[in-house]
Each structure stands twice: as C-alpha cells, then as structure tokens.
XYZ file of C-alpha atoms in Angstrom:
689
model
C -26.805 -24.690 -11.595
C -29.876 -23.841 -13.727
C -30.917 -20.195 -13.761
C -34.229 -18.922 -12.387
C -36.666 -17.363 -14.835
C -35.848 -13.856 -13.603
C -32.082 -14.176 -13.218
C -29.366 -14.938 -15.743
C -25.780 -15.466 -14.642
C -22.889 -14.144 -16.751
C -22.531 -16.298 -19.849
C -25.960 -17.865 -19.430
C -26.671 -21.580 -19.857
C -23.585 -22.102 -22.026
C -21.414 -21.809 -18.899
C -23.504 -24.102 -16.693
C -21.930 -27.165 -15.088
C -18.271 -26.309 -15.636
C -15.833 -28.652 -13.935
C -16.599 -32.311 -13.249
C -20.155 -33.634 -12.977
C -20.645 -37.282 -11.995
C -23.618 -39.086 -13.549
C -24.648 -42.596 -14.584
C -21.337 -44.198 -13.597
C -19.292 -41.782 -15.715
C -18.352 -38.112 -15.464
C -18.380 -35.097 -17.738
C -15.584 -32.534 -17.559
C -16.310 -29.062 -18.999
C -13.587 -26.405 -19.365
C -14.026 -22.955 -20.893
C -11.394 -21.510 -23.240
C -12.008 -19.219 -26.187
C -8.453 -19.142 -27.523
C -7.334 -22.743 -27.004
C -6.731 -25.007 -29.979
C -6.674 -28.221 -27.904
C -7.456 -29.387 -24.371
C -6.429 -32.764 -23.005
C -7.561 -34.515 -19.820
C -4.683 -36.201 -17.986
C -5.326 -38.921 -15.374
C -2.787 -39.782 -12.645
C -2.095 -42.687 -10.374
C -3.721 -42.256 -6.953
C -0.440 -42.458 -5.034
C 2.120 -41.229 -7.582
C 1.050 -37.825 -8.919
C 3.792 -37.901 -11.555
C 2.555 -41.173 -13.096
C 0.183 -40.499 -15.980
C -2.181 -43.418 -16.479
C -4.510 -42.058 -19.205
C -4.981 -39.123 -21.571
C -8.213 -38.100 -23.312
C -8.970 -35.190 -25.662
C -11.780 -32.729 -24.992
C -13.894 -31.387 -27.845
C -14.927 -27.759 -28.318
C -18.669 -27.202 -27.983
C -21.155 -24.363 -27.673
C -19.896 -21.145 -26.119
C -16.208 -22.178 -26.262
C -16.760 -24.860 -23.649
C -14.603 -27.953 -24.149
C -16.088 -31.213 -22.963
C -15.457 -34.920 -22.478
C -17.564 -37.664 -20.914
C -15.555 -40.596 -19.609
C -15.514 -43.353 -17.015
C -11.895 -42.449 -16.192
C -13.162 -39.738 -13.854
C -14.418 -41.406 -10.690
C -14.591 -40.289 -7.047
C -11.033 -39.720 -5.845
C -9.468 -39.577 -9.332
C -6.446 -37.257 -9.613
C -6.461 -35.301 -12.854
C -5.193 -32.208 -14.689
C -5.628 -30.594 -18.081
C -3.142 -29.631 -20.772
C -4.087 -26.739 -23.054
C -2.539 -25.833 -26.389
C -3.101 -22.688 -28.387
C -1.648 -19.956 -30.578
C 1.243 -17.689 -29.726
C 0.859 -13.918 -29.682
C 0.113 -10.978 -27.396
C -1.962 -12.086 -24.421
C -1.624 -15.822 -25.061
C 0.641 -17.971 -22.878
C -0.305 -21.497 -23.928
C 2.036 -24.404 -23.279
C 0.633 -27.854 -24.132
C 3.154 -29.501 -21.787
C 2.028 -27.669 -18.647
C -0.263 -29.555 -16.267
C -3.054 -27.248 -15.125
C -5.676 -27.327 -12.410
C -9.343 -27.431 -13.334
C -10.569 -23.991 -12.135
C -13.703 -25.713 -10.802
C -11.922 -28.525 -8.938
C -13.577 -29.292 -5.595
C -10.517 -31.104 -4.246
C -6.743 -30.822 -4.594
C -3.793 -33.131 -4.009
C -0.208 -31.891 -3.766
C 2.840 -33.663 -5.069
C 6.478 -32.954 -4.274
C 7.051 -29.578 -5.929
C 5.717 -26.064 -5.438
C 3.580 -26.330 -8.582
C 2.874 -30.061 -8.380
C -0.857 -29.831 -7.711
C -3.558 -32.100 -9.128
C -7.324 -31.736 -9.203
C -9.354 -34.404 -7.414
C -12.894 -35.616 -8.186
C -15.066 -35.187 -5.099
C -18.394 -36.716 -4.044
C -20.446 -34.783 -1.520
C -22.001 -37.110 1.027
C -22.107 -34.828 4.074
C -25.114 -35.023 6.402
C -26.117 -31.559 7.616
C -28.960 -33.108 9.665
C -30.982 -30.308 11.311
C -28.220 -27.695 11.053
C -29.416 -24.380 9.635
C -27.862 -21.014 8.941
C -28.440 -18.701 11.938
C -29.362 -15.728 9.689
C -28.379 -13.098 12.235
C -30.141 -9.779 11.473
C -27.739 -7.047 10.398
C -28.550 -4.810 13.366
C -27.609 -7.594 15.778
C -24.473 -8.672 13.926
C -21.110 -8.362 15.668
C -18.256 -9.592 13.461
C -15.047 -11.162 14.789
C -12.275 -11.161 12.179
C -9.935 -14.073 12.861
C -7.174 -16.147 11.325
C -8.300 -19.757 11.521
C -4.915 -21.087 12.599
C -3.857 -18.172 14.761
C -6.978 -18.047 16.894
C -6.688 -21.666 18.108
C -2.959 -22.475 17.771
C -2.194 -21.921 21.468
C -5.656 -22.319 22.997
C -4.995 -24.503 26.086
C -8.501 -25.991 26.265
C -8.409 -27.190 22.658
C -6.644 -30.571 22.235
C -3.200 -30.173 20.623
C -4.231 -32.338 17.668
C -6.886 -29.731 16.834
C -4.716 -26.634 17.221
C -4.883 -24.429 14.143
C -7.557 -26.525 12.413
C -11.126 -26.363 11.187
C -12.108 -28.808 13.899
C -10.307 -26.719 16.502
C -12.289 -23.598 15.643
C -15.540 -25.436 16.374
C -14.305 -27.037 19.602
C -16.629 -26.413 22.587
C -13.948 -24.289 24.280
C -13.883 -21.926 21.306
C -17.662 -21.794 21.033
C -17.896 -20.933 24.725
C -15.312 -18.200 24.207
C -17.145 -16.715 21.235
C -20.381 -16.682 23.207
C -18.661 -14.998 26.163
C -17.512 -12.168 23.903
C -20.986 -11.644 22.504
C -19.958 -11.955 18.873
C -22.386 -13.401 16.341
C -20.340 -13.905 13.176
C -16.806 -15.223 12.699
C -15.086 -13.754 9.654
C -12.199 -16.002 8.645
C -9.177 -14.789 6.741
C -8.877 -16.699 3.440
C -9.544 -20.433 3.620
C -9.707 -21.036 -0.121
C -6.695 -23.132 -1.100
C -3.693 -20.817 -1.289
C 0.082 -21.012 -1.682
C 2.987 -18.825 -0.515
C 4.729 -16.665 -3.086
C 8.098 -18.021 -4.262
C 9.830 -14.818 -3.118
C 8.667 -15.492 0.453
C 9.865 -19.092 0.377
C 13.267 -17.866 -0.749
C 13.457 -15.722 2.417
C 12.321 -18.540 4.689
C 8.907 -16.954 5.181
C 5.369 -17.914 4.165
C 2.061 -16.318 3.243
C 0.321 -16.535 6.614
C -2.773 -14.500 5.818
C -3.647 -16.503 2.703
C -4.344 -13.764 0.146
C -2.784 -15.770 -2.688
C -5.506 -18.073 -3.963
C -4.680 -21.247 -5.874
C -8.257 -22.452 -6.382
C -11.658 -20.883 -5.674
C -13.558 -24.067 -4.764
C -11.287 -25.974 -2.378
C -10.721 -25.463 1.362
C -7.104 -24.932 2.373
C -5.624 -28.336 3.094
C -3.155 -27.211 5.794
C -5.979 -26.110 8.122
C -7.333 -29.649 8.397
C -6.215 -32.071 11.081
C -3.403 -34.526 10.343
C -5.905 -37.388 10.243
C -8.102 -35.641 7.654
C -5.138 -34.692 5.467
C -3.877 -38.269 5.492
C -7.323 -39.563 4.566
C -7.572 -37.238 1.574
C -9.452 -34.261 0.093
C -12.921 -35.595 0.874
C -12.006 -35.866 4.561
C -10.679 -32.305 4.530
C -13.945 -31.169 2.979
C -15.937 -33.073 5.606
C -13.934 -31.477 8.420
C -14.625 -28.018 7.031
C -18.337 -28.734 6.773
C -18.310 -30.236 10.247
C -16.864 -26.967 11.553
C -19.619 -24.954 9.889
C -22.285 -27.328 11.159
C -21.133 -27.098 14.789
C -20.811 -23.326 14.694
C -24.284 -23.031 13.191
C -25.708 -25.277 15.872
C -24.181 -22.853 18.384
C -25.905 -19.931 16.651
C -22.695 -18.551 15.148
C -22.310 -17.448 11.543
C -19.286 -18.159 9.337
C -18.176 -15.416 6.950
C -15.279 -15.999 4.552
C -12.751 -13.428 3.416
C -12.555 -14.263 -0.296
C -9.883 -13.251 -2.800
C -11.348 -13.181 -6.302
C -9.503 -10.081 -7.487
C -6.272 -11.954 -8.356
C -4.737 -15.423 -8.191
C -1.443 -16.974 -7.101
C -0.200 -17.015 -10.706
C 1.253 -13.517 -10.092
C 2.621 -11.557 -13.079
C 3.827 -12.934 -16.390
C 6.690 -15.271 -15.582
C 5.111 -16.285 -12.288
C 3.668 -19.718 -11.474
C 1.457 -21.162 -14.235
C -1.052 -23.351 -12.436
C -4.488 -22.823 -14.008
C -6.113 -19.743 -15.586
C -2.962 -18.410 -17.254
C -2.476 -21.663 -19.130
C -6.172 -22.128 -19.980
C -6.893 -18.704 -21.489
C -4.647 -15.937 -20.212
C -5.978 -13.364 -22.686
C -9.489 -13.599 -21.253
C -9.006 -14.366 -17.574
C -6.590 -11.526 -16.729
C -6.740 -7.788 -17.364
C -4.075 -6.677 -19.797
C -3.124 -4.131 -22.401
C -3.272 -5.014 -26.124
C 0.395 -6.011 -26.044
C -0.224 -8.515 -23.242
C 1.203 -6.432 -20.384
C -0.909 -7.010 -17.286
C -3.064 -4.246 -15.827
C -2.524 -4.819 -12.129
C -4.994 -3.028 -9.848
C -4.333 -5.374 -6.928
C -0.598 -5.002 -6.349
C -0.258 -8.774 -6.615
C 0.870 -9.153 -10.218
C -2.452 -9.851 -11.935
C -6.105 -8.843 -11.818
C -8.994 -11.114 -12.794
C -10.853 -9.634 -15.780
C -14.419 -9.713 -14.509
C -15.611 -7.757 -17.547
C -15.419 -11.137 -19.343
C -18.275 -13.583 -18.787
C -16.085 -16.598 -18.050
C -14.144 -14.864 -15.257
C -17.269 -13.302 -13.783
C -19.075 -16.652 -13.888
C -16.135 -18.355 -12.181
C -16.495 -15.947 -9.257
C -20.275 -16.306 -9.085
C -20.188 -20.097 -9.288
C -17.612 -20.248 -6.508
C -19.796 -18.075 -4.277
C -22.810 -20.263 -4.998
C -20.834 -23.375 -4.096
C -19.642 -22.018 -0.755
C -23.030 -20.517 0.114
C -25.014 -23.628 -0.733
C -22.800 -26.714 -0.523
C -20.657 -25.384 2.335
C -23.469 -23.390 4.013
C -21.381 -20.222 4.385
C -23.256 -17.215 5.801
C -21.417 -14.353 4.145
C -18.405 -13.153 2.220
C -15.979 -10.280 2.671
C -14.582 -9.435 -0.758
C -10.907 -8.508 -0.733
C -10.230 -5.457 -2.959
C -13.830 -5.559 -4.163
C -13.391 -2.504 -6.377
C -11.278 -4.694 -8.686
C -14.309 -6.936 -9.272
C -16.370 -3.918 -10.337
C -14.092 -2.673 -13.120
C -15.561 -2.719 -16.615
C -14.009 -3.434 -20.012
C -12.255 -0.043 -19.813
C -10.879 -1.052 -16.399
C -12.933 1.636 -14.658
C -15.006 0.971 -11.540
C -18.789 1.113 -11.806
C -21.226 0.203 -9.015
C -23.564 -1.152 -11.702
C -21.005 -3.707 -12.885
C -22.842 -6.858 -14.062
C -20.896 -9.086 -11.675
C -21.601 -6.908 -8.621
C -25.289 -6.848 -9.530
C -25.324 -10.596 -10.217
C -23.785 -11.342 -6.817
C -26.387 -9.133 -5.165
C -29.357 -10.464 -7.152
C -28.547 -14.173 -7.518
C -31.341 -16.194 -5.822
C -28.699 -18.597 -4.545
C -27.063 -15.782 -2.559
C -30.069 -14.033 -1.058
C -29.424 -15.284 2.462
C -25.757 -14.299 2.675
C -24.026 -11.126 3.841
C -22.016 -9.335 1.143
C -19.197 -7.171 2.529
C -16.985 -5.156 0.207
C -13.496 -3.958 0.906
C -14.380 -0.956 -1.256
C -11.035 -0.169 -2.818
C -8.110 -1.525 -4.807
C -4.744 0.018 -5.739
C -5.645 1.012 -9.309
C -6.612 4.418 -10.680
C -9.934 5.492 -9.161
C -9.772 2.544 -6.792
C -11.064 4.168 -3.603
C -14.849 3.651 -3.638
C -16.047 3.753 -0.015
C -19.784 4.468 -0.006
C -20.096 3.795 -3.733
C -21.488 0.259 -3.796
C -25.173 -0.393 -4.376
C -27.930 -1.287 -1.942
C -27.522 -4.888 -0.782
C -23.783 -4.487 -0.239
C -22.108 -3.711 3.080
C -18.743 -1.948 3.109
C -15.663 -1.717 5.279
C -15.718 1.913 6.396
C -12.150 3.198 6.364
C -13.413 6.739 6.942
C -14.819 5.548 10.251
C -11.519 3.860 11.150
C -9.468 6.945 10.381
C -11.716 9.450 12.145
C -12.003 7.371 15.314
C -8.252 6.768 15.458
C -7.645 10.480 14.945
C -10.047 11.505 17.693
C -8.693 9.227 20.418
C -5.039 8.983 19.355
C -3.364 11.336 16.887
C -5.462 14.342 17.971
C -4.478 13.705 21.598
C -0.844 13.391 20.571
C -1.088 16.722 18.753
C -2.898 18.385 21.664
C -0.028 17.564 24.005
C 2.243 19.729 21.855
C -0.239 22.480 21.005
C -4.021 22.077 21.085
C -6.468 19.638 19.553
C -6.507 20.220 15.761
C -10.206 19.538 15.141
C -13.473 19.487 17.010
C -15.938 16.699 17.597
C -18.243 17.063 14.588
C -16.588 14.511 12.295
C -16.329 11.984 15.106
C -20.021 12.436 15.952
C -20.980 11.770 12.334
C -19.145 8.433 12.431
C -20.623 7.565 15.826
C -24.122 8.133 14.432
C -23.773 5.899 11.359
C -21.761 7.794 8.700
C -24.733 9.411 6.968
C -22.286 11.523 4.971
C -20.884 8.361 3.355
C -23.872 6.058 2.853
C -27.125 6.956 1.143
C -30.439 7.189 2.975
C -31.669 4.080 1.165
C -28.710 2.021 2.404
C -28.732 3.366 5.952
C -26.218 2.963 8.794
C -26.028 -0.825 8.501
C -24.235 -0.492 5.171
C -21.225 0.530 7.257
C -18.983 -2.179 8.681
C -17.197 -0.191 11.365
C -13.696 -1.164 12.393
C -10.746 0.292 14.280
C -8.258 -2.403 13.324
C -8.126 -5.356 10.949
C -5.641 -8.107 10.123
C -3.806 -5.536 8.008
C -2.173 -2.884 10.218
C -1.464 -2.360 13.892
C -3.341 -4.355 16.502
C -5.361 -2.322 18.995
C -2.608 -2.539 21.597
C 0.060 -1.554 19.095
C -2.016 1.469 18.049
C -1.598 2.877 21.554
C 2.016 1.672 21.964
C 3.870 2.625 18.781
C 4.145 5.812 16.758
C 5.837 4.050 13.825
C 5.848 0.570 12.298
C 8.493 -2.027 13.195
C 8.414 -4.541 10.333
C 12.063 -5.614 10.239
C 11.106 -9.285 10.673
C 9.487 -9.235 7.211
C 12.890 -8.948 5.543
C 12.088 -5.811 3.529
C 14.113 -3.297 5.586
C 10.922 -1.919 7.130
C 9.770 -0.576 3.753
C 6.551 -2.628 3.700
C 3.352 -1.766 5.525
C 1.556 1.549 5.915
C 3.504 4.572 7.114
C 0.393 6.499 8.185
C -1.236 4.711 11.118
C -2.868 7.493 13.173
C -1.401 5.808 16.235
C -0.046 7.312 19.481
C 2.516 5.716 21.797
C 1.516 7.966 24.732
C 5.044 9.222 25.241
C 7.142 6.056 25.031
C 7.818 3.963 21.924
C 7.101 0.315 22.696
C 6.801 -1.532 26.029
C 7.254 0.413 29.244
C 6.855 -0.036 32.998
C 5.725 3.560 33.507
C 2.369 3.169 35.291
C 0.974 6.467 33.990
C 1.767 5.606 30.379
C 0.339 2.125 30.755
C -2.852 3.465 32.362
C -3.296 5.976 29.538
C -2.825 3.226 26.950
C -5.390 0.971 28.605
C -7.965 3.762 28.717
C -7.294 4.600 25.084
C -8.030 0.985 24.157
C -11.263 1.111 26.132
C -12.266 4.336 24.373
C -11.602 2.787 20.974
C -13.508 -0.394 21.801
C -16.337 1.581 23.369
C -16.667 3.725 20.269
C -16.649 0.669 18.008
C -19.306 -1.261 19.909
C -21.577 1.696 20.687
C -21.604 3.236 17.180
C -24.445 2.879 14.693
C -23.438 0.401 12.002
C -22.066 -3.141 12.113
C -19.018 -3.507 14.386
C -16.055 -5.688 13.419
C -13.651 -6.696 16.178
C -10.237 -8.082 15.253
C -9.308 -11.306 17.045
C -7.055 -10.651 20.005
C -7.940 -6.983 20.390
C -10.343 -7.953 23.140
C -7.275 -8.986 25.163
C -4.781 -6.397 23.979
C -2.766 -8.649 21.656
C 0.507 -7.214 20.362
C 2.574 -7.857 17.239
C 5.512 -5.849 18.635
C 4.778 -2.980 16.271
C 4.625 -5.043 13.073
C 1.781 -3.572 11.015
C 2.118 -5.964 8.071
C 2.532 -9.409 9.609
C 1.291 -11.253 6.511
C 4.430 -13.399 6.337
C 4.707 -14.249 10.044
C 3.337 -17.657 11.044
C 4.610 -17.681 14.626
C 4.012 -16.548 18.204
C 3.978 -13.030 16.814
C 0.633 -13.611 15.083
C -0.934 -16.444 17.092
C -3.286 -15.432 19.895
C -1.868 -15.821 23.373
C -4.259 -17.182 25.963
C -2.011 -16.492 28.978
C -3.565 -13.154 29.881
C -2.576 -10.721 32.606
C -5.243 -9.200 34.848
C -5.541 -6.021 32.753
C -6.144 -8.132 29.654
C -8.917 -10.032 31.403
C -10.417 -6.687 32.393
C -10.274 -5.474 28.792
C -12.031 -8.624 27.614
C -14.696 -8.078 30.275
C -15.270 -4.599 28.811
C -15.843 -6.125 25.369
C -18.340 -8.605 26.777
C -20.146 -5.824 28.638
C -20.270 -3.609 25.557
C -21.658 -6.307 23.243
C -24.296 -7.092 25.880
C -25.261 -3.426 26.134
C -25.481 -3.253 22.364
C -27.911 -6.201 22.362
C -30.010 -4.763 25.160
C -30.330 -1.230 23.768
C -31.834 -1.043 20.257
C -31.156 2.700 20.154
C -27.478 1.769 19.627
C -28.184 -0.265 16.488
C -30.583 1.574 14.151
C -31.141 0.127 10.696
C -32.301 3.396 9.134
C -31.416 7.060 9.373
C -33.996 9.176 11.172
C -35.696 12.006 9.253
C -36.250 15.332 10.928
C -39.893 15.717 11.924
C -40.876 12.225 10.735
C -41.382 8.890 12.441
C -38.982 6.444 10.777
C -39.334 2.812 11.937
C -36.119 1.148 13.127
C -34.238 4.423 13.245
C -32.818 6.267 16.236
C -33.771 9.875 16.804
C -30.559 11.622 17.792
C -30.147 14.788 19.829
C -26.849 16.433 20.667
C -25.934 18.458 23.729
C -22.807 20.227 24.897
C -21.064 19.834 28.246
C -23.547 22.282 29.819
C -26.534 20.195 28.783
C -27.557 22.706 26.121
C -28.360 21.858 22.498
C -25.191 21.946 20.405
C -24.865 25.110 18.347
C -23.635 24.972 14.764
C -20.284 26.592 15.499
C -19.566 24.133 18.301
C -19.340 21.214 15.861
C -16.214 22.529 14.178
C -14.609 24.391 17.106
C -11.306 22.609 17.948
C -11.746 23.781 21.508
C -14.973 21.814 21.843
C -14.338 18.089 22.092
C -17.087 17.216 24.568
C -20.635 16.203 23.719
C -23.659 14.391 25.061
C -25.425 12.201 22.536
C -29.000 11.045 23.109
C -30.414 8.310 20.868
C -34.075 7.268 21.089
C -35.091 4.123 19.230
C -38.173 3.713 17.058
C -38.270 -0.096 16.995
C -40.897 -2.231 15.320
C -40.534 -5.431 17.341
C -38.641 -4.323 20.476
C -39.521 -2.049 23.412
C -38.675 1.612 22.970
C -35.297 2.552 24.352
C -33.213 5.657 24.934
C -29.535 6.103 25.824
C -27.196 8.952 26.655
C -23.552 8.690 25.646
C -21.058 11.204 27.010
C -17.841 11.668 25.014
C -14.934 13.773 26.256
C -11.917 14.058 23.958
C -9.411 16.142 25.943
C -6.949 14.826 28.544
C -8.023 17.275 31.250
C -11.218 16.508 33.209
C -14.404 18.493 32.667
C -17.650 19.048 34.502
C -20.748 18.208 32.500
C -24.366 18.999 33.257
C -26.761 16.214 32.326
C -29.436 17.472 29.899
C -33.099 17.915 30.699
C -35.059 15.634 28.378
C -38.752 15.209 27.750
C -40.223 12.312 29.761
C -36.861 11.575 31.394
C -36.628 11.315 35.170
C -33.219 9.728 35.590
C -30.061 8.442 33.935
C -28.841 4.950 34.875
C -25.079 4.452 34.509
C -24.305 1.431 32.313
C -20.621 1.676 31.385
C -17.584 3.933 31.702
C -14.258 3.760 29.892
C -12.610 5.231 32.985
C -13.166 1.991 34.900
C -10.349 -0.547 34.739
C -12.977 -3.263 35.191
C -16.553 -2.725 33.976
C -18.925 -1.857 36.803
C -22.584 -2.644 37.299
C -25.731 -0.561 36.880
C -25.383 0.967 40.324
C -25.419 4.743 39.941
C -28.377 6.891 38.944
C -28.457 10.609 38.244
C -31.124 13.226 37.683
C -31.403 15.691 34.815
C -29.324 18.753 35.642
C -26.871 16.858 37.845
C -23.252 17.894 37.408
C -20.688 15.125 36.873
C -16.931 15.405 36.891
C -15.807 13.544 33.774
C -12.197 12.281 33.588
C -10.023 13.232 30.640
C -10.379 11.270 27.371
C -13.298 9.126 28.425
C -16.760 7.873 27.526
C -19.760 7.060 29.670
C -23.034 5.372 28.725
C -26.382 5.829 30.466
C -29.862 4.443 29.943
C -32.483 7.186 29.968
C -35.561 6.362 32.084
C-alpha cells in the first residue's frame, strides 16, 4: 500500500506491492531477494499440484525486488517460485525446490507434508454495514480461546460447524460470549500453520498452531468441509463471515500472531519459503550461518532487515484492513524488537512502525514481552501504544492465593499483602505513568500452563501424554493442590479448591488493567494436570459443555464479576492517580487495615498482615462518579474486620463475595464502623454510597 506523507514503512516504496497484484487482465508477481541469482515462477494444473504447466523467469529490479507481469496468473491459479543463488555461509539456495510466495493470500495442499502451492486470490467479500466495535481499553475483557477447541463439542452448534470459523460465529456461541460479559475474543494462531515433523512421528500434532507456514492465509483446517472443498477463496470468505457476524454482535476479534519464527525450523528443517528465497537475510544467524535462535523453535526472523520487518508489517495491514481484525497479540514479541546486534530495544524501527502505521491506528497491540534469548524478559519495557501480558501480575496473584497458602499450612505466610495490592491497583511499579494501568493485560492462566482448575488441583505437572517423559512444560507453576494431588471426593478439599478459583477470578476481574480470561476457566475446565498441552487435539483440550452444578455456579460468578466491572468505573481506571491532584479517568485509592484504620508503612510488608480494605473512587469524564470497597483476606482462618469511616459515605452495599458458592444479589447493607466476620481466604466487594 502507498505510504502516507508522515509515515514510511521499512524499505520504503521499493517494497510496495510484494506478492501478486491483479490488474488489466494480467498479474504482476514481486518477490524480494538480495542474494538470489535467479527466480522462476512455476504454474501448476488446478487439480494436479505436481503437474507443471508453465515456467516464467522473473527479472531483478529496484531494491532487489524480482518481478514478472504475465497473464498466466489469474484468480485461482496455483503457483510457486524456484530460487537459485550462490553457495556459502548463510545461503541455502536450491533451484529445484518449490517455494511459497511469502505474500500468498491463499494456499492449496498436495499429497506430501511440504507439498504446498500458493493460490491467486480475488477479494469480493461484501462487509455491508459491518464495522469494527472499537471497544475502549477500559471496557475490554479478553477471552483467549482456541478456535477449534471452544466449539468442538458445543451441543447447540450444528456438528458440521464444530471446530470451524463459522461455528465460532454461530448464534449459540455469540449468546454464550454475551452471557459471560466478554468483549474481545483472542484466538490462538489462525495463520496457516503445520505440525512439526517430530510430532507427526510420535502420532501427535501441533494443536495450538505456533508454527506458521504463511503470514497472509487463514488456516485451512478451521474451515467447514464445504468451504475446503470449494477452495481457498471459500475458506477466506468463511473467515471474513465469522468476523462480520462477531462484529455485528459487538464482539472484537484479536489474533495471536507468530511473526518471531516460521515452520522452517532450524537448518535441515522443512524448506518451504523464506529459507529458500533468501535465508541469509530473513533469519538471524552468526557469520558462519549458524542460526541465532531466541524463540526455542529453531529459527528467529531477522526483523533488523527491512524485508523481514516489512513482511510482518504488511501482514498486519492485510489482516487489520482486508480481514477487519481488531487487534493482535504478538507471540514472543521481544524477538521482533531485537536489533542488528540481536539485542532488544523498545525503539526498534519495526515496533515503532507497527505502533505508528496509519493503517493500524484502530487496532489493539498486545505484546508477549519476552522471548528465550539473552535479555529476553522485557515486561514493562515496551513503548506507549503497546499493551503487555503482565507475568508479574500472574505470578504475584498465584502466590498470594495458592503457594503462600500452601506454605502457611506448614509454617506461616511468607510475605504480606503489599505486592498483591500493587498488582490489584494496576502495577504502577511495572508500567510508566504515561502508559497507565491499561498497559497491563492481567491474566492468571493462558493457553500455556495449567488451567484454573488444575492450578488448584495439582502441585506438579503431569505431561506424560506429550511423549517427552514429563520433561516438557514449566516446573514452577505456583499452584496448590489443597492437600490431595488430582481429583478427590473429599468435600472439604473440593470446597477449598472452588473458593480458590473464585478468589483468582475475582482478583482478575476486579483489578485495574485489562483482564484476560482463558476459555474454559469460567467453568473449571481441566487438562488432568497437563501444563503444556500444545500437542493434544482431543477431549483433553476441547471445552466440555456438560457442566456440573458447581461449574454453572462458577460461570455465574464470572458473569456477575464482568457486569460489576462494567457498572463500576472505579474498577477500571485508565490513568494512575496523583497524590493531591485531580487526574481524569483515574481512581483515587485508599488503603485500610482490618480495623478500618489507614494502613501503616510497616503493615505492607508484614507477613502476618494479609488483610486489607481497598477503597477506589473514580474520577470519570463521561460516567457518574463511583466508589467501591474491596475486602481481601489472605489467611485460611476467619477474621473480624471493621468497615472504615469514609468522607461522604453513609453505607456499604454488598455486591459480591467469593465465599458464596453461587453469586448473591445486592441485598445486604452495612454502616461505617460495622464489624463483619470474614471467612478465611476470601474477597468481598461493596459499593460505597
């Protein structure tokens, strides 16, 4: 796309219009390669992807872009490129290898693992009156879901739509999303991906999808049988139809995108596209050609080079504009911000380009702010305009409600409540004042790790089904089985586990920041202790919709909590308050101990003090003023608390309690100074009137 006057994409105009562009009854194919000595376009029969029907040479032009204009490329044409070049460190050219166009908008698969062909696509989709919902950040509630797993067993979705794009947008799913109170569905990777050969050899697959084959094409296997039979354009139309229906229902679609590496793995792995086109420039490597792998997946895209950076940016533009996607969660985003010395910098040209590109101004940008390379942990170190997964929040909240309680049963609680309170109030010790609390995407669980139910059920991982002798997956989970490893019929253990889940969910949905709920946690989904179920495409990872009564109660708590979050702006500030100043859209926070007295400095770090009362008063611009009181008690024995005396407060209206098996109504009111007996390890929310 042409650049605006004030914005220049990596590589500038020389890298515009890569891939296939149809015009005037012909098409122009443009492929970038600095080191190639020849590039050849190869055309295939529509039904036999091994039958070559034509071959045409491309010519090198400005900026190392190779180009050909031909009438052989028409809508639906199957094609590939062959690239020849010199031998030597970093180069892996093979003029016999058939390669995918990195900018292909459609793919067709032949018989073999690497038998993929690019397909010329025409976009004729009618979006009609559909528009992006543009949910404000302070009202955003993210639901991280696997597209197949969330609908595979949904009884109200027709079987033909199970596990598909169309199934996700079925009215039954939309009704369910609305009932939960979520606003934005974050899908695990839906860019075309393939399983690693090592998994296929073990009879497994890559279920999560973090092994991208192509950055512009939706994953074919998530389309309905009818769409797949009809071809790539039908798959594309089904994807867009899903987005359109979800938008019409007021729901955003966020994609988990994997630009940090590709499915080509390390040297010797599959050669499907970038490695054969210009390995020396597309992948990070040492002078001798050995890959620098900061992703743990065999290769790392070298975004310090214009061509690789532009590939990422152009893909984002395509999905944001042509596919109408509302946001992106960047897997291992620190890898994208590494410079020519392979060191992370928040001012990396690609990170700034993504943030500043006019084509991406209406999308949410969420970084997973780490990779596995040296200096890879960068939480809090992205620039304004980026949101970040907050692993510090995850760890502190898990510690407070789980591992600290486990430790306290054997001795006493190891730490006080100060660190937990900081996370509850928006992680001001992690994110700058300019970025504010909404830079933090808060989460307790994600696709990677224990589910919520497994966090309270298992002390250790149980990943034997992955075929790696339980060596894979994280060993440190900050979980607590409450006295029994795995399932039990002990009613006291089960009750403690259920309350722990309610405490974790309550913390997540009542904290300042943007909450992210993992699909199935609202109903206590289990993976039987597997904390790395990336290779499990089965009942283990698919959501079950046959819920017991306690699971329905847990889901009702989630619905109640998201509603309370909407109704009380003091729970969702967009800025940090400043002492003694009026800061619009902040929440003025005051902290009291169990006696209703202002917290003293030493109480914050005292391991014996794990009880607080948190008052947040909103300073909204376009909503009525609002004030809440949240009581947090982090010890298993009950405690008596005295409600604080607040200025202009006559009563406290009870809104929610984690001690309730089923969420209650707004029935009880209390006066300042009233004494309440608070059950062990519990939370309670009040509206201050």
